[in-house]
PDB file of C-alpha atoms in Angstrom:
ATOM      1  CA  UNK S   1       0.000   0.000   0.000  1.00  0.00           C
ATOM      2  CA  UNK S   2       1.392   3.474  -1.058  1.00  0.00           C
ATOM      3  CA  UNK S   3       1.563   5.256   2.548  1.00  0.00           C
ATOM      4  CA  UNK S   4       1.772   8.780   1.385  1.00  0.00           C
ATOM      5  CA  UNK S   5      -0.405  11.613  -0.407  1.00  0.00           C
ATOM      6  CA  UNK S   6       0.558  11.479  -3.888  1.00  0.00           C
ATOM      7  CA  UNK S   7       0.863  14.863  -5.066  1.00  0.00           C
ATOM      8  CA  UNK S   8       2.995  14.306  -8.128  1.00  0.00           C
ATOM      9  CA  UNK S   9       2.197  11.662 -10.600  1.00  0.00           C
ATOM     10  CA  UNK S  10       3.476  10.810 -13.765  1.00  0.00           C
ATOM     11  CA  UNK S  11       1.129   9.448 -16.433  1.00  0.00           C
ATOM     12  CA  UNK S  12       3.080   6.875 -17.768  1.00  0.00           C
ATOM     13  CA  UNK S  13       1.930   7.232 -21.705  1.00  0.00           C
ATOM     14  CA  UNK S  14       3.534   9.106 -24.837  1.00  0.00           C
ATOM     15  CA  UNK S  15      -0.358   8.679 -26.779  1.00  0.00           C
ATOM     16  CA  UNK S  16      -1.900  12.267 -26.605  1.00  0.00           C
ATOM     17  CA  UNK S  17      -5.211  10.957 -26.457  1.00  0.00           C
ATOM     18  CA  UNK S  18      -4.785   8.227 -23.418  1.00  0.00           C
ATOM     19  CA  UNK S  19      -3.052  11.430 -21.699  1.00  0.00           C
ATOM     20  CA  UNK S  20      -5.485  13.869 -22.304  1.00  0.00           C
ATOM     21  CA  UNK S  21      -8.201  11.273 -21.082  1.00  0.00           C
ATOM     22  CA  UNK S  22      -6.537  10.169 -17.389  1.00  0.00           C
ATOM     23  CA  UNK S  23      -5.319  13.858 -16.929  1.00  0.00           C
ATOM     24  CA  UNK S  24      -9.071  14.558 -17.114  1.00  0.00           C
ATOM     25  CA  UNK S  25      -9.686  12.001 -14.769  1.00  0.00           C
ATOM     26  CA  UNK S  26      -7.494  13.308 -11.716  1.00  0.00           C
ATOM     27  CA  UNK S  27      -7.839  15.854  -8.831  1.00  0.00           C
ATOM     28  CA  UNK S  28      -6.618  19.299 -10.464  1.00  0.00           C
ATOM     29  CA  UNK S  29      -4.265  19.592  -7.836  1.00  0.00           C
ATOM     30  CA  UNK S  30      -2.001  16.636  -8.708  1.00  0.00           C
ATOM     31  CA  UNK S  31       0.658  17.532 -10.630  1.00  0.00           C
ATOM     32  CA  UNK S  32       0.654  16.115 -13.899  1.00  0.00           C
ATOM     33  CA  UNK S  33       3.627  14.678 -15.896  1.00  0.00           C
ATOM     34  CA  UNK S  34       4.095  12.333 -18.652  1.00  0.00           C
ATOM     35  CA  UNK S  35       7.026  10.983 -20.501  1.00  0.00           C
ATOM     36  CA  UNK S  36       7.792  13.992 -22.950  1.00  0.00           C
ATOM     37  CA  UNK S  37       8.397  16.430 -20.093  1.00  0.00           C
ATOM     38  CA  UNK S  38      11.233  13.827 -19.068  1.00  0.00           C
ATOM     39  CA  UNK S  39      12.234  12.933 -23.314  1.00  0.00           C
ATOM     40  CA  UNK S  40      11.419   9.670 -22.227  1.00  0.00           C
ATOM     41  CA  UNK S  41      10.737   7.368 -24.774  1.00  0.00           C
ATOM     42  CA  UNK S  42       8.319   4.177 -24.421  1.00  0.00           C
ATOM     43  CA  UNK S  43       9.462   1.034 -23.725  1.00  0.00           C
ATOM     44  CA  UNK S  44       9.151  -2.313 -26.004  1.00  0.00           C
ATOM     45  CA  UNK S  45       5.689  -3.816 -24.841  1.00  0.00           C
ATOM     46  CA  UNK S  46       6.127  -7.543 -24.994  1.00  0.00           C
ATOM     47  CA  UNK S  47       4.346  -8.805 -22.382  1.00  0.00           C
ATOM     48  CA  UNK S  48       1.789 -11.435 -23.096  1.00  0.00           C
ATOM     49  CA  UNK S  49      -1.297  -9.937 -20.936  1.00  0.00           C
ATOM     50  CA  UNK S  50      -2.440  -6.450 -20.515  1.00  0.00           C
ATOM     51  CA  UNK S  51      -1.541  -6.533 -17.387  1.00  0.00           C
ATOM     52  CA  UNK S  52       1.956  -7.457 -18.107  1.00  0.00           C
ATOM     53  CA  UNK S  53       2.526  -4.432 -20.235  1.00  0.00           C
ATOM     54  CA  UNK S  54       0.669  -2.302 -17.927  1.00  0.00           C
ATOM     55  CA  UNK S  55       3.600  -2.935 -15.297  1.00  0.00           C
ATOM     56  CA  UNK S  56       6.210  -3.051 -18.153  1.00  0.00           C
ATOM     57  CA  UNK S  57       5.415   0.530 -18.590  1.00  0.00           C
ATOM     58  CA  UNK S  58       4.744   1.435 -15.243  1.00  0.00           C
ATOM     59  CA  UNK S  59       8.169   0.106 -14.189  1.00  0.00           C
ATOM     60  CA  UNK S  60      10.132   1.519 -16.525  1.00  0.00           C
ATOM     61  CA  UNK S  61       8.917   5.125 -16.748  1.00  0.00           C
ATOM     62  CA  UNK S  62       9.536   5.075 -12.765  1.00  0.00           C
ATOM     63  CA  UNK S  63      12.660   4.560 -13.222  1.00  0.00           C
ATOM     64  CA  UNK S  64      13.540   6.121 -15.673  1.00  0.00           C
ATOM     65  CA  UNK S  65      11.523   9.634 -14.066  1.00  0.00           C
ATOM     66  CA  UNK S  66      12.266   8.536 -10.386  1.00  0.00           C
ATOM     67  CA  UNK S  67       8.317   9.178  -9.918  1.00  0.00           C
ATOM     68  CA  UNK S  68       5.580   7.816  -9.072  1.00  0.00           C
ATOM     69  CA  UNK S  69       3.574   6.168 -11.985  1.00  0.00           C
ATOM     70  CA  UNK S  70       0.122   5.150 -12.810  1.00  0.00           C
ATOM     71  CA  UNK S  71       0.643   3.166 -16.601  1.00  0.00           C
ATOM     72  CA  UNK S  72      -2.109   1.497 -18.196  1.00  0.00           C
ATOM     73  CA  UNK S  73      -2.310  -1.374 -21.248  1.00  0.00           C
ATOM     74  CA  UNK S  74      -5.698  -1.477 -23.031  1.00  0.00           C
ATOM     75  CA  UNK S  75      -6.820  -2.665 -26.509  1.00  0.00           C
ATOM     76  CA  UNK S  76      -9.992  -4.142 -27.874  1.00  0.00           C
ATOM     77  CA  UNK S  77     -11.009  -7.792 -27.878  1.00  0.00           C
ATOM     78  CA  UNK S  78     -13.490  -9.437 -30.870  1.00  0.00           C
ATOM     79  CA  UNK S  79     -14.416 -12.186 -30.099  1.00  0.00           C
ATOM     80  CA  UNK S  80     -14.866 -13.584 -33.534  1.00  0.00           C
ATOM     81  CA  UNK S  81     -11.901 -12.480 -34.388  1.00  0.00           C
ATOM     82  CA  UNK S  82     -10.600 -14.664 -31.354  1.00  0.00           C
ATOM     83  CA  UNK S  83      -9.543 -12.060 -29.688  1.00  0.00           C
ATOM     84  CA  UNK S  84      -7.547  -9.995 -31.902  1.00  0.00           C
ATOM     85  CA  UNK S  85      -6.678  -6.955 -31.737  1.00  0.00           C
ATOM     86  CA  UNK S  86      -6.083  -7.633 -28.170  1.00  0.00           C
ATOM     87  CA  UNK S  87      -3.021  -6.466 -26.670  1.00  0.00           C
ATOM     88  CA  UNK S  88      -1.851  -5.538 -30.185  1.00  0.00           C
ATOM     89  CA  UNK S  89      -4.772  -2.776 -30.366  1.00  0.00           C
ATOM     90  CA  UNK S  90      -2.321  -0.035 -31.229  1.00  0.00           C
ATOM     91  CA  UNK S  91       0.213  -1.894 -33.403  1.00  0.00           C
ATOM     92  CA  UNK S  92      -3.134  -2.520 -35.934  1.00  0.00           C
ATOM     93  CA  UNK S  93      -2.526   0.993 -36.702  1.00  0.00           C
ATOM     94  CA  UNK S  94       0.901   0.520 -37.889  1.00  0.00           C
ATOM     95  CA  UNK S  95       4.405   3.071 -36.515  1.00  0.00           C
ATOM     96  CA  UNK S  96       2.058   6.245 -36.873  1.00  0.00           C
ATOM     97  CA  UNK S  97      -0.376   4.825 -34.749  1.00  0.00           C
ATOM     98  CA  UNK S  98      -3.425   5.331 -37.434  1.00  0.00           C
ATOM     99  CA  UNK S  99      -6.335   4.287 -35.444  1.00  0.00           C
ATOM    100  CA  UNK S 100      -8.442   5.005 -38.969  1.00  0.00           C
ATOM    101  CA  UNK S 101      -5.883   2.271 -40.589  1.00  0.00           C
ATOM    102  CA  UNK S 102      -6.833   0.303 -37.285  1.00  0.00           C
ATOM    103  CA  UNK S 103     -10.735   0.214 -37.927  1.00  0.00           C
ATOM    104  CA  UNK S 104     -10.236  -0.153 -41.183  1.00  0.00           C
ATOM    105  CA  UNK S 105      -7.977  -3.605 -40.618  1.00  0.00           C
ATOM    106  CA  UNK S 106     -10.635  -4.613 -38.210  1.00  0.00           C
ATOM    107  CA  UNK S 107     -13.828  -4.075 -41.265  1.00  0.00           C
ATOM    108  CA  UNK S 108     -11.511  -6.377 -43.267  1.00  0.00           C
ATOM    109  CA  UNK S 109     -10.673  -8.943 -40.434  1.00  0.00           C
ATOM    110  CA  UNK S 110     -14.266  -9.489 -40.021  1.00  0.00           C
ATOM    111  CA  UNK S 111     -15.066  -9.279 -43.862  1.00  0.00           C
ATOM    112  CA  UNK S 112     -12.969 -12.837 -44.135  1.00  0.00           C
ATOM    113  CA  UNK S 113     -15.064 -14.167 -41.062  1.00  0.00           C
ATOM    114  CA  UNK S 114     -18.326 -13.115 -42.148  1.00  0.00           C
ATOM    115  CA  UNK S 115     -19.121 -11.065 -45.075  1.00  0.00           C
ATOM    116  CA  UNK S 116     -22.037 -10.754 -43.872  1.00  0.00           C
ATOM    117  CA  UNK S 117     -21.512  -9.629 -40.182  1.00  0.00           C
ATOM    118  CA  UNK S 118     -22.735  -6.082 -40.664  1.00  0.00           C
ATOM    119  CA  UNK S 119     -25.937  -7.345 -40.436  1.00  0.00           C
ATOM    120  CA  UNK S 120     -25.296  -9.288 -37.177  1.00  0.00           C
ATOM    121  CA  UNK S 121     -24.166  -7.852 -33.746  1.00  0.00           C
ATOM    122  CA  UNK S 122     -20.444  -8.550 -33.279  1.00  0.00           C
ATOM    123  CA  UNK S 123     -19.821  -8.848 -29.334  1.00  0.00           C
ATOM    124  CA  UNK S 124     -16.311  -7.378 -28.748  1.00  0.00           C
ATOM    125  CA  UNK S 125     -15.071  -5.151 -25.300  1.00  0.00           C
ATOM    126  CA  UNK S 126     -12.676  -2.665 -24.075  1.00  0.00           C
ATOM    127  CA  UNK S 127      -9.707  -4.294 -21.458  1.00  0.00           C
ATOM    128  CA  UNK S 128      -7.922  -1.774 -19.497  1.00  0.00           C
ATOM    129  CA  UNK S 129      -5.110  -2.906 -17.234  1.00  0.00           C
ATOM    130  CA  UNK S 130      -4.027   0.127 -14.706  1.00  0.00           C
ATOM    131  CA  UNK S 131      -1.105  -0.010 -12.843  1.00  0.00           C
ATOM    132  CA  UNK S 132       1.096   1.950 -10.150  1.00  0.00           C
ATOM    133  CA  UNK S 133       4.591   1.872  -9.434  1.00  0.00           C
ATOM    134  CA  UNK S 134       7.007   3.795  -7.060  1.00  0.00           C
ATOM    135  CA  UNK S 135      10.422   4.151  -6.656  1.00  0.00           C
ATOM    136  CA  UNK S 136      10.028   1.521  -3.656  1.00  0.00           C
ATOM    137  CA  UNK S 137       9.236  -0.925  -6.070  1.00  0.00           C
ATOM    138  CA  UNK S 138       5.251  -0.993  -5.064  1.00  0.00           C
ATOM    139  CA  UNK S 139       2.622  -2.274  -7.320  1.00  0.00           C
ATOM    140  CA  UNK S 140      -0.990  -1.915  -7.328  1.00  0.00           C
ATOM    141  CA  UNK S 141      -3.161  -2.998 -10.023  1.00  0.00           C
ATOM    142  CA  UNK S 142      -6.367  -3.441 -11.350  1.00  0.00           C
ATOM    143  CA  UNK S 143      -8.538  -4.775 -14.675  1.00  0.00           C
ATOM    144  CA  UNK S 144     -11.838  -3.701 -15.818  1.00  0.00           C
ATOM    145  CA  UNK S 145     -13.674  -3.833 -19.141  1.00  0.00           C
ATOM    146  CA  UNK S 146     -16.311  -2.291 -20.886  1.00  0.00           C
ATOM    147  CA  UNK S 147     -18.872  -5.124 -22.967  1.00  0.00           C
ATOM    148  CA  UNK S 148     -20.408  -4.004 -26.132  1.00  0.00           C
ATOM    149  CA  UNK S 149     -20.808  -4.221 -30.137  1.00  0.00           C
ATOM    150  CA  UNK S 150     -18.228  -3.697 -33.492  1.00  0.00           C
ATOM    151  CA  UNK S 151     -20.291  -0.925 -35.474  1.00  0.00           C
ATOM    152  CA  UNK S 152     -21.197  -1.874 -39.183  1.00  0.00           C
ATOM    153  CA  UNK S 153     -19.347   2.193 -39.648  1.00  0.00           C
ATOM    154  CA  UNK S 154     -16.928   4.073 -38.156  1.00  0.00           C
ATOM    155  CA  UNK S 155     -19.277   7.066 -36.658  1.00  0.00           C
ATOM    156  CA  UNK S 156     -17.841   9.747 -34.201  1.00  0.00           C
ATOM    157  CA  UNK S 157     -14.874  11.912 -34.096  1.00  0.00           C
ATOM    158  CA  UNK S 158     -14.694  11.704 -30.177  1.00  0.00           C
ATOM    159  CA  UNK S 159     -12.376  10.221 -27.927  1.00  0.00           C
ATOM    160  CA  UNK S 160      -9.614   8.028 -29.852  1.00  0.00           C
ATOM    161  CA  UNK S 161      -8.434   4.880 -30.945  1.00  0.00           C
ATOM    162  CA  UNK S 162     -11.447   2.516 -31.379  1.00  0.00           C
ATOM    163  CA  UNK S 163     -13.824   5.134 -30.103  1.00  0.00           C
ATOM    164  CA  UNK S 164     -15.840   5.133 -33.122  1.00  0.00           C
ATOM    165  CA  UNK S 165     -16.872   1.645 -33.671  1.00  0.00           C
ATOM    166  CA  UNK S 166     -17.575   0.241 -29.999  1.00  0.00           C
ATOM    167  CA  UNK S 167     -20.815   0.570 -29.118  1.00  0.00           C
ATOM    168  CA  UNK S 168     -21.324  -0.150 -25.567  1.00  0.00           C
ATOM    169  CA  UNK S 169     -24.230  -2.232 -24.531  1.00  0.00           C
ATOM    170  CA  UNK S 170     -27.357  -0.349 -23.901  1.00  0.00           C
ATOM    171  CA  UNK S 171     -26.288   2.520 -26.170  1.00  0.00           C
ATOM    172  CA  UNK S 172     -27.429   3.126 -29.932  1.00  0.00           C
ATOM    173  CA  UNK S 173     -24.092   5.124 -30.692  1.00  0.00           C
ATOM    174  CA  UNK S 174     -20.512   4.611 -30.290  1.00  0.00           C
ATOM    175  CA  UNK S 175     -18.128   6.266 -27.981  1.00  0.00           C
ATOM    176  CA  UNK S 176     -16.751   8.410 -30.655  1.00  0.00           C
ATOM    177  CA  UNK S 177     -20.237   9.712 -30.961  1.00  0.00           C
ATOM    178  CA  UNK S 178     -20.690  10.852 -27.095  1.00  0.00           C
ATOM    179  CA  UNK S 179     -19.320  14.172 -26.047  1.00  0.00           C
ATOM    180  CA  UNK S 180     -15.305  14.111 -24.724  1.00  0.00           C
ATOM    181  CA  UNK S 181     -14.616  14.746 -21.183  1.00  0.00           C
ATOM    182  CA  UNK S 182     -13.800  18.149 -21.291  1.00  0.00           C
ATOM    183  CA  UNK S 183     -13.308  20.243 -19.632  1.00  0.00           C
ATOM    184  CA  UNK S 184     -11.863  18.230 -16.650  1.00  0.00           C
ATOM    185  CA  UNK S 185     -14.208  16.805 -14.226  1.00  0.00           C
ATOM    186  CA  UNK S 186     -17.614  17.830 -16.567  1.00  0.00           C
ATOM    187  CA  UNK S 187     -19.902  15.321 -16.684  1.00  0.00           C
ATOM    188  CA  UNK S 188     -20.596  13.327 -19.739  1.00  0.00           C
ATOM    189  CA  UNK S 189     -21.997   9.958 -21.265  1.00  0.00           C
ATOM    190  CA  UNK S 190     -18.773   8.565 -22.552  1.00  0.00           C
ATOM    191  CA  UNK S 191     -17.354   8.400 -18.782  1.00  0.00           C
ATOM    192  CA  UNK S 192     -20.560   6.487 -17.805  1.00  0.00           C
ATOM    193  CA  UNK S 193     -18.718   3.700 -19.723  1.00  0.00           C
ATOM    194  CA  UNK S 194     -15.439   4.317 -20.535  1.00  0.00           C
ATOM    195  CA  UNK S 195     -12.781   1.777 -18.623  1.00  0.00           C
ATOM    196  CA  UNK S 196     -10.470   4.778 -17.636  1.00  0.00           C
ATOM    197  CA  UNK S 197     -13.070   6.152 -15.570  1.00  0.00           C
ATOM    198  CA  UNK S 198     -14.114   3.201 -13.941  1.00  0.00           C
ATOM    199  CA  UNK S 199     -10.173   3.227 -12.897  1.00  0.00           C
ATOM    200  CA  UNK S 200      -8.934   6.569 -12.797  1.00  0.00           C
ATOM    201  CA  UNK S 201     -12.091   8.653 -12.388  1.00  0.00           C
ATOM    202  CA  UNK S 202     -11.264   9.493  -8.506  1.00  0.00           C
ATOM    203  CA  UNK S 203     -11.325  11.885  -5.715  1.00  0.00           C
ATOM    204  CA  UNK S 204     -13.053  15.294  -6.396  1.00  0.00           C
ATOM    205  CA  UNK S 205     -14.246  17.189  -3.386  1.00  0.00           C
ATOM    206  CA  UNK S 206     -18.719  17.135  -2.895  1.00  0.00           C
ATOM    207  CA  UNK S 207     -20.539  18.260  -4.666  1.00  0.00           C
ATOM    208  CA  UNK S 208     -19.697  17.466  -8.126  1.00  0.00           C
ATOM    209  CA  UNK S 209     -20.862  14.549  -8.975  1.00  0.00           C
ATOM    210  CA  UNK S 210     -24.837  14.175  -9.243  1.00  0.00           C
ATOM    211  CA  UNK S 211     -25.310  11.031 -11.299  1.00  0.00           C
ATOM    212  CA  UNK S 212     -26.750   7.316 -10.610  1.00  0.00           C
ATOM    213  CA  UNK S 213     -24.010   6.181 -11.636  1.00  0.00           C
ATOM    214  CA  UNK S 214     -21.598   7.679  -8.889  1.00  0.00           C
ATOM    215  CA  UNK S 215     -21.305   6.879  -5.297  1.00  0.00           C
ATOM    216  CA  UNK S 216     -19.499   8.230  -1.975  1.00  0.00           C
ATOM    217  CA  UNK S 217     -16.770   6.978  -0.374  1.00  0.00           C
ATOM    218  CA  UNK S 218     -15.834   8.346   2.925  1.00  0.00           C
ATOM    219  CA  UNK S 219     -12.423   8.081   3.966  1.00  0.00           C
ATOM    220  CA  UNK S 220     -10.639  10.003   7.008  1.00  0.00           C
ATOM    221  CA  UNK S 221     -10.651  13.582   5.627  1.00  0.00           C
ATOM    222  CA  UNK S 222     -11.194  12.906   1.852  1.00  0.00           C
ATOM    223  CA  UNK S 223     -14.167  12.849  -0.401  1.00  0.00           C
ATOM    224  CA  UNK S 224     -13.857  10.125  -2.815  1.00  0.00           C
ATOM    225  CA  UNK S 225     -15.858   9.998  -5.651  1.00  0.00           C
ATOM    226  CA  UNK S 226     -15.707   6.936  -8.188  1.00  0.00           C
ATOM    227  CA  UNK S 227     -17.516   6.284 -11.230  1.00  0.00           C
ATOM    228  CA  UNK S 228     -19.117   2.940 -11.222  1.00  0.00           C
ATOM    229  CA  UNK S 229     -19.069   2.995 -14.975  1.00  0.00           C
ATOM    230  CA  UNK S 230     -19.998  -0.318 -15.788  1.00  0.00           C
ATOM    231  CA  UNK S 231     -17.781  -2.439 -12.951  1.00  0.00           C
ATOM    232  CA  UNK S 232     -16.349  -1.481  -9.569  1.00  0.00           C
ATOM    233  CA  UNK S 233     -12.776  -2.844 -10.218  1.00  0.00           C
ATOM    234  CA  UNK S 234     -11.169   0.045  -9.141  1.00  0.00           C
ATOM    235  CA  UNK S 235     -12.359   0.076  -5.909  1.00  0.00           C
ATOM    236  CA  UNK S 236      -9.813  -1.593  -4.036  1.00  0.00           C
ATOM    237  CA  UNK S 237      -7.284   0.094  -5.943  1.00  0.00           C
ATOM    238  CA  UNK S 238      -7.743   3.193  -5.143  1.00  0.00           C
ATOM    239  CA  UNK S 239      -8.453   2.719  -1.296  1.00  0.00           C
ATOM    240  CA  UNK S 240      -4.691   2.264  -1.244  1.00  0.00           C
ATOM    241  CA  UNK S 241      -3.681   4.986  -3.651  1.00  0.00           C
ATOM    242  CA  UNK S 242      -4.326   8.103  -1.260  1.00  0.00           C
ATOM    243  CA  UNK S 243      -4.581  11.194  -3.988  1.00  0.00           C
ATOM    244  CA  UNK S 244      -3.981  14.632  -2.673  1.00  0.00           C
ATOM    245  CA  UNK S 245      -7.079  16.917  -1.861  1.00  0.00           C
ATOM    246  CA  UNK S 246      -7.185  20.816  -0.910  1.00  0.00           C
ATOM    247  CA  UNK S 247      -8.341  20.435   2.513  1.00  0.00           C
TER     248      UNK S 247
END
């Protein structure tokens, strides 16, 4: 269990959009840092799990940074498609990282499988793997996922990667159709759903948060408010990760 207030934290990503999303996620008054204010480079991902690369990352960047670090791994999982892209989610979009290219590889995965799966409802879901590492060597982790449906068209500009052909279940649109999370902390329908949230979607001070889908925590002197989402999985993670708070 990390002991202390964490009042600096480095986000342990070099993808704009994954950064942009957890930095939205966190108490204002953490101090943000990620890999490029350090000219840090990311490390070779070859772990098998997403959990494995979650740490790989994790690990390295707080080393590397002498900080603490919160990495994560995620990717999406077809299931026709056995799986795939899996923990390969990003590499589908080639050195550039073109998440358009990625989509597009997915339509043509699926077009050998089925040609005619448009007209069916493809299950596939959203794995994120979150992990924390200090300088002590500590590790806390956690896994959620988000279960929903390949769209027949990419729709949306929101969010990133696969944002705009996962459709989660109970939803008509995908996430790249719902409204980003910005600015920080505002409410909106993607975070009901999105796996980041469920992990990283902590500790603002009452009252904020007026939504179903959000409950109270009290702990000593801290309000901590986390987003259901769809799963609790980060609940036991972040009773041990004590975020700062303006008392």
């Amino acid at each position: 269990m990390l002991k202390n207030k964490i009042i600096k934290l480095l986000v342990g990503t070099n993808n704009k959009g994954k950064l942009r999303e957890i930095k939205d996620l966190l108490p204002k008054n953490v101090e943000i840092y990620s890999p490029q204010d350090f000219k840090i480079k990311s490390p070779p991902e070859n772990g098998k799990t997403f959990k494995e690369n979650s740490l790989i990352k994790a690990k390295f960047f707080s080393k590397k940074s002498k900080m603490i670090c919160l990495s994560d791994d995620s990717g999406l999982e077809i299931d026709v498609l056995d799986g795939d892209p899996g923990i390969y989610s990003a590499r589908w979009g080639g050195k550039k990282g073109d998440f358009k290219k990625a989509m597009n590889r997915v339509f043509k995965e699926l077009d050998k499988k089925d040609k005619n799966w448009r007209e069916k409802k493809i299950k596939a879901r959203f794995i994120c793997a979150l992990t924390i590492y200090n300088k002590n060597k500590e590790i806390i982790n956690s896994i959620g996922k988000v279960e929903g449906f390949i769209s027949p068209v990419i729709k949306g500009k929101n969010g990133f990667g696969y944002d705009p052909i996962f459709i989660p279940i109970g939803k008509k649109i995908t996430f790249g159709e719902m409204t980003t999370f910005w600015p920080r902390l505002q409410f909106n329908p993607k975070t009901q759903f999105d796996i980041r949230c469920e992990k990283c979607q902590i500790l603002v001070p009452s009252p904020i948060w007026q939504a179903s889908s959000i409950i109270a925590v009290s702990w000593a002197k801290y309000a901590i408010f986390i987003s259901l989402c769809i799963y609790q999985s980060y609940n036991d993670l972040i009773q041990k990760v004590p975020l700062s708070i303006n008392l």
